[in-house]
CSV table of C-alpha atoms in Angstrom, one decimal:
chain,number,residue,atom,x,y,z
I,1,MET,CA,115.8,93.3,140.4
I,2,ALA,CA,117.3,90.8,137.9
I,3,ARG,CA,120.6,91.4,136.3
I,4,PRO,CA,120.4,92.9,132.8
I,5,ASP,CA,122.1,89.8,131.4
I,6,SER,CA,120.1,87.2,133.4
I,7,PRO,CA,117.9,84.8,131.4
I,8,ARG,CA,114.7,86.4,132.8
I,9,ALA,CA,115.9,89.9,131.8
I,10,LEU,CA,116.9,88.8,128.3
I,11,ARG,CA,113.5,87.1,127.8
I,12,ASN,CA,111.7,90.2,128.9
I,13,ARG,CA,113.9,92.4,126.6
I,14,THR,CA,112.8,90.1,123.7
I,15,ARG,CA,109.1,90.4,124.7
I,16,ILE,CA,109.4,94.2,125.0
I,17,ALA,CA,111.1,94.4,121.6
I,18,GLN,CA,108.3,92.3,120.0
I,19,ALA,CA,105.5,94.3,121.6
I,20,ALA,CA,107.2,97.6,120.7
I,21,ALA,CA,107.6,96.4,117.1
I,22,ARG,CA,103.9,95.7,116.9
I,23,LEU,CA,103.1,99.2,118.2
I,24,ILE,CA,105.4,100.7,115.6
I,25,ALA,CA,104.1,98.6,112.7
I,26,GLU,CA,100.4,98.8,113.5
I,27,HIS,CA,100.1,102.3,115.1
I,28,GLY,CA,103.0,104.2,113.6
I,29,PHE,CA,104.9,105.0,116.8
I,30,ALA,CA,107.7,107.3,115.7
I,31,ASP,CA,109.4,107.6,119.1
I,32,TRP,CA,110.8,104.2,119.8
I,33,SER,CA,111.5,105.0,123.5
I,34,VAL,CA,107.8,105.7,123.9
I,35,ALA,CA,106.9,102.5,122.1
I,36,LYS,CA,109.2,100.5,124.4
I,37,ARG,CA,107.8,102.0,127.6
I,38,LYS,CA,104.2,101.4,126.4
I,39,ALA,CA,105.1,97.9,125.5
I,40,CYS,CA,106.6,97.4,129.0
I,41,ARG,CA,103.3,98.6,130.6
I,42,GLU,CA,101.2,96.5,128.3
I,43,LEU,CA,103.2,93.4,129.3
I,44,GLY,CA,102.7,94.2,133.0
I,45,LEU,CA,106.4,94.6,133.6
I,46,PRO,CA,107.9,97.1,136.1
I,47,ALA,CA,109.0,100.5,134.9
I,48,HIS,CA,112.6,99.8,135.8
I,49,GLU,CA,112.8,96.7,133.6
I,50,SER,CA,115.8,96.6,131.2
I,51,LEU,CA,114.6,97.9,127.8
I,52,PRO,CA,115.9,96.5,124.5
I,53,GLY,CA,118.1,98.6,122.3
I,54,ASN,CA,116.9,100.0,118.9
I,55,GLU,CA,118.8,97.3,117.1
I,56,GLU,CA,116.7,94.7,118.9
I,57,VAL,CA,113.5,96.5,118.0
I,58,GLU,CA,114.6,96.7,114.4
I,59,GLN,CA,115.2,92.9,114.3
I,60,ALA,CA,111.7,92.4,115.9
I,61,LEU,CA,110.3,94.6,113.1
I,62,ARG,CA,111.9,92.4,110.5
I,63,ASP,CA,110.5,89.4,112.2
I,64,TYR,CA,107.0,91.0,112.5
I,65,ASN,CA,107.1,91.8,108.7
I,66,SER,CA,108.1,88.3,107.9
I,67,LEU,CA,105.4,86.7,110.0
I,68,PHE,CA,102.4,89.0,109.6
I,69,ARG,CA,103.1,91.1,106.4
I,70,ALA,CA,105.1,88.8,104.2
I,71,THR,CA,102.9,89.7,101.2
I,72,THR,CA,102.0,93.4,101.8
I,73,GLN,CA,105.3,94.7,103.3
I,74,PRO,CA,107.4,94.1,100.2
I,75,VAL,CA,104.8,95.9,98.1
I,76,SER,CA,104.6,99.0,100.4
I,77,LEU,CA,108.4,99.0,100.7
I,78,ARG,CA,108.8,99.1,96.9
I,79,ALA,CA,106.3,101.9,96.6
I,80,GLN,CA,108.2,103.9,99.3
I,81,ARG,CA,111.5,103.3,97.4
I,82,VAL,CA,110.0,104.4,94.1
I,83,ALA,CA,108.8,107.5,95.8
I,84,ALA,CA,112.3,108.0,97.3
I,85,LEU,CA,113.8,107.6,93.8
I,86,ARG,CA,111.6,110.3,92.3
I,87,TRP,CA,112.4,112.7,95.1
I,88,MET,CA,116.1,111.9,94.8
I,89,GLU,CA,116.1,112.6,91.1
I,90,GLN,CA,114.3,115.9,91.7
I,91,LEU,CA,116.8,116.9,94.5
I,92,SER,CA,119.8,115.5,92.8
I,93,ARG,CA,121.7,118.8,93.0
I,94,TRP,CA,122.1,118.2,96.7
I,95,ASP,CA,123.6,114.7,96.4
I,96,PRO,CA,120.7,112.8,98.2
I,97,VAL,CA,121.2,109.6,100.0
I,98,LEU,CA,118.4,107.3,101.2
I,99,THR,CA,118.7,106.3,104.8
I,100,GLY,CA,116.6,104.8,107.6
I,101,ALA,CA,113.9,102.1,107.4
I,102,VAL,CA,113.2,102.4,103.7
I,103,ALA,CA,116.9,102.0,102.8
I,104,ALA,CA,117.3,99.1,105.3
I,105,GLY,CA,114.2,97.3,104.1
I,106,TRP,CA,112.2,96.9,107.3
I,107,ALA,CA,110.0,99.9,106.8
I,108,THR,CA,106.3,99.7,107.8
I,109,GLU,CA,103.5,101.5,106.0
I,110,HIS,CA,103.9,104.3,108.5
I,111,SER,CA,107.7,104.9,107.9
I,112,GLU,CA,109.0,108.1,106.5
I,113,VAL,CA,111.2,108.2,103.4
I,114,ARG,CA,114.3,109.7,104.9
I,115,LEU,CA,116.7,111.5,102.6
I,116,GLU,CA,120.0,113.0,103.6
I,117,LEU,CA,121.0,116.1,101.5
I,118,GLU,CA,124.2,118.1,101.4
I,119,ALA,CA,124.1,121.9,101.4
I,120,GLU,CA,126.2,124.7,102.8
I,121,ASP,CA,123.0,126.5,103.8
I,122,ALA,CA,119.7,124.7,104.5
I,123,LYS,CA,117.9,127.8,103.2
I,124,ALA,CA,119.1,127.0,99.7
I,125,VAL,CA,117.1,123.7,99.9
I,126,GLU,CA,114.0,125.5,101.1
I,127,LEU,CA,114.4,128.1,98.3
I,128,GLY,CA,114.7,125.3,95.8
I,129,LEU,CA,111.5,123.7,97.1
I,130,ILE,CA,109.7,127.0,97.0
I,131,ASN,CA,110.8,127.7,93.5
I,132,GLU,CA,109.4,124.3,92.4
I,133,GLY,CA,106.1,124.8,94.2
I,134,VAL,CA,106.7,122.0,96.7
I,135,ALA,CA,105.0,122.5,100.1
I,136,TYR,CA,107.1,121.6,103.1
I,137,ALA,CA,107.3,122.2,106.8
I,138,GLN,CA,110.2,122.7,109.1
I,139,VAL,CA,110.3,120.0,111.8
I,140,PRO,CA,112.4,119.6,114.9
I,141,ALA,CA,115.3,117.1,114.8
I,142,PRO,CA,114.6,114.0,117.0
I,143,GLY,CA,116.9,112.9,119.8
I,144,LEU,CA,120.4,114.2,119.6
I,145,GLU,CA,120.3,115.1,116.0
I,146,THR,CA,121.0,118.8,115.2
I,147,ALA,CA,120.8,119.0,111.4
I,148,PRO,CA,117.9,121.1,110.0
I,149,GLN,CA,115.0,118.9,108.8
I,150,LEU,CA,112.1,119.4,106.5
I,151,ARG,CA,109.0,117.3,106.0
I,152,ILE,CA,107.1,116.9,102.7
I,153,GLU,CA,103.7,115.2,102.6
I,154,SER,CA,102.7,113.5,99.4
I,155,PRO,CA,100.2,110.7,98.4
I,156,ALA,CA,103.1,108.2,98.0
I,157,ALA,CA,104.9,108.8,101.3
I,158,THR,CA,106.0,111.3,103.9
I,159,VAL,CA,109.5,112.5,103.1
I,160,ARG,CA,111.9,113.8,105.7
I,161,LEU,CA,114.8,115.8,104.4
I,162,VAL,CA,117.9,115.9,106.7
I,163,ILE,CA,120.2,118.7,105.5
I,164,LEU,CA,123.9,118.3,106.4
I,165,SER,CA,126.8,120.6,105.6
I,166,PRO,CA,129.7,119.1,103.6
I,167,GLN,CA,131.7,119.0,106.9
I,168,GLN,CA,128.9,117.3,108.8
I,169,ARG,CA,128.6,114.7,106.1
I,170,ARG,CA,132.3,114.0,106.1
I,171,ASN,CA,132.3,113.7,109.9
I,172,ARG,CA,129.2,111.5,109.9
I,173,PRO,CA,129.8,108.2,111.9
I,174,ARG,CA,130.2,105.3,109.6
I,175,ARG,CA,128.6,102.9,112.0
I,176,GLU,CA,125.7,103.1,114.5
I,177,ARG,CA,126.3,102.9,118.2
I,178,SER,CA,125.6,99.2,118.1
I,179,GLY,CA,128.5,98.7,115.7
I,180,ALA,CA,126.3,97.9,112.7
I,181,SER,CA,126.9,99.7,109.5
I,182,GLU,CA,124.1,102.1,108.6
I,183,ASP,CA,122.2,101.3,105.4
I,184,ARG,CA,122.6,104.1,102.9
I,185,LEU,CA,121.6,104.1,99.2
I,186,THR,CA,122.8,106.6,96.7
I,187,LEU,CA,120.7,107.4,93.6
I,188,PRO,CA,122.5,104.9,91.3
I,189,GLN,CA,122.3,102.2,94.0
I,190,LEU,CA,118.6,102.8,94.5
I,191,ARG,CA,118.0,102.7,90.7
I,192,ALA,CA,119.9,99.4,90.5
I,193,LEU,CA,118.0,98.0,93.5
I,194,LEU,CA,114.6,98.8,91.9
I,195,GLY,CA,115.5,97.3,88.6
I,196,SER,CA,115.5,98.7,85.1
I,197,SER,CA,114.6,102.3,84.4
I,198,ASP,CA,111.6,101.3,82.3
I,199,GLU,CA,110.2,99.2,85.2
I,200,VAL,CA,110.7,102.0,87.7
I,201,SER,CA,109.2,104.6,85.4
I,202,LEU,CA,106.1,102.4,84.8
I,203,GLU,CA,105.5,101.9,88.5
I,204,ALA,CA,106.3,105.5,89.4
I,205,SER,CA,103.5,106.7,87.0
I,206,ARG,CA,100.8,104.8,88.9
I,207,PRO,CA,98.3,107.0,90.8
I,208,GLN,CA,99.2,105.6,94.3
I,209,THR,CA,102.8,106.9,93.9
I,210,ALA,CA,102.1,110.1,92.2
I,211,ARG,CA,103.6,113.1,93.9
I,212,SER,CA,101.5,116.2,94.5
I,213,ARG,CA,102.9,119.5,93.5
């Protein structure tokens, strides 16, 4: 078995990351560990092959978008960010922050809009959604996450709400395990990123980004 830092192992990590990125972009694999293992099998590599880290797959996704979706990906990303803006405005009482792929900019058409909310009790968020007639589902937290999570399906995007207590938000790691800073956008930052309020309102009113109630 080659050393993890050998030229061969590094080449294979790159190949696996690229193949996993294709599976994520084209088929919507949400579990990246599954995508990596499937990519390894598709490449005919042994199961014990050293797998790339998530940051390597993320870079491969950026490369994939640049190479194969240079025209369509920015359009879908903007639509997802417009959808995020509308939900953040509606959920503003819980100090929403946009995180994940849509905040970072490498989102695919399958990516969820991930919003982090702050609430002492997750039930308060659920009650707020019920009072506004918004359909949602409770979903299990992936991996090592423990915060309650809700999913909302709308024509514009699938929205995942991650509900943190004030203490959990204060204690949230400022950096990812790789050492990179996590991309996070507050409501004012997202507004500024999307442009003027008139431009955002015009785009948000289009049928493809309309939110079902």
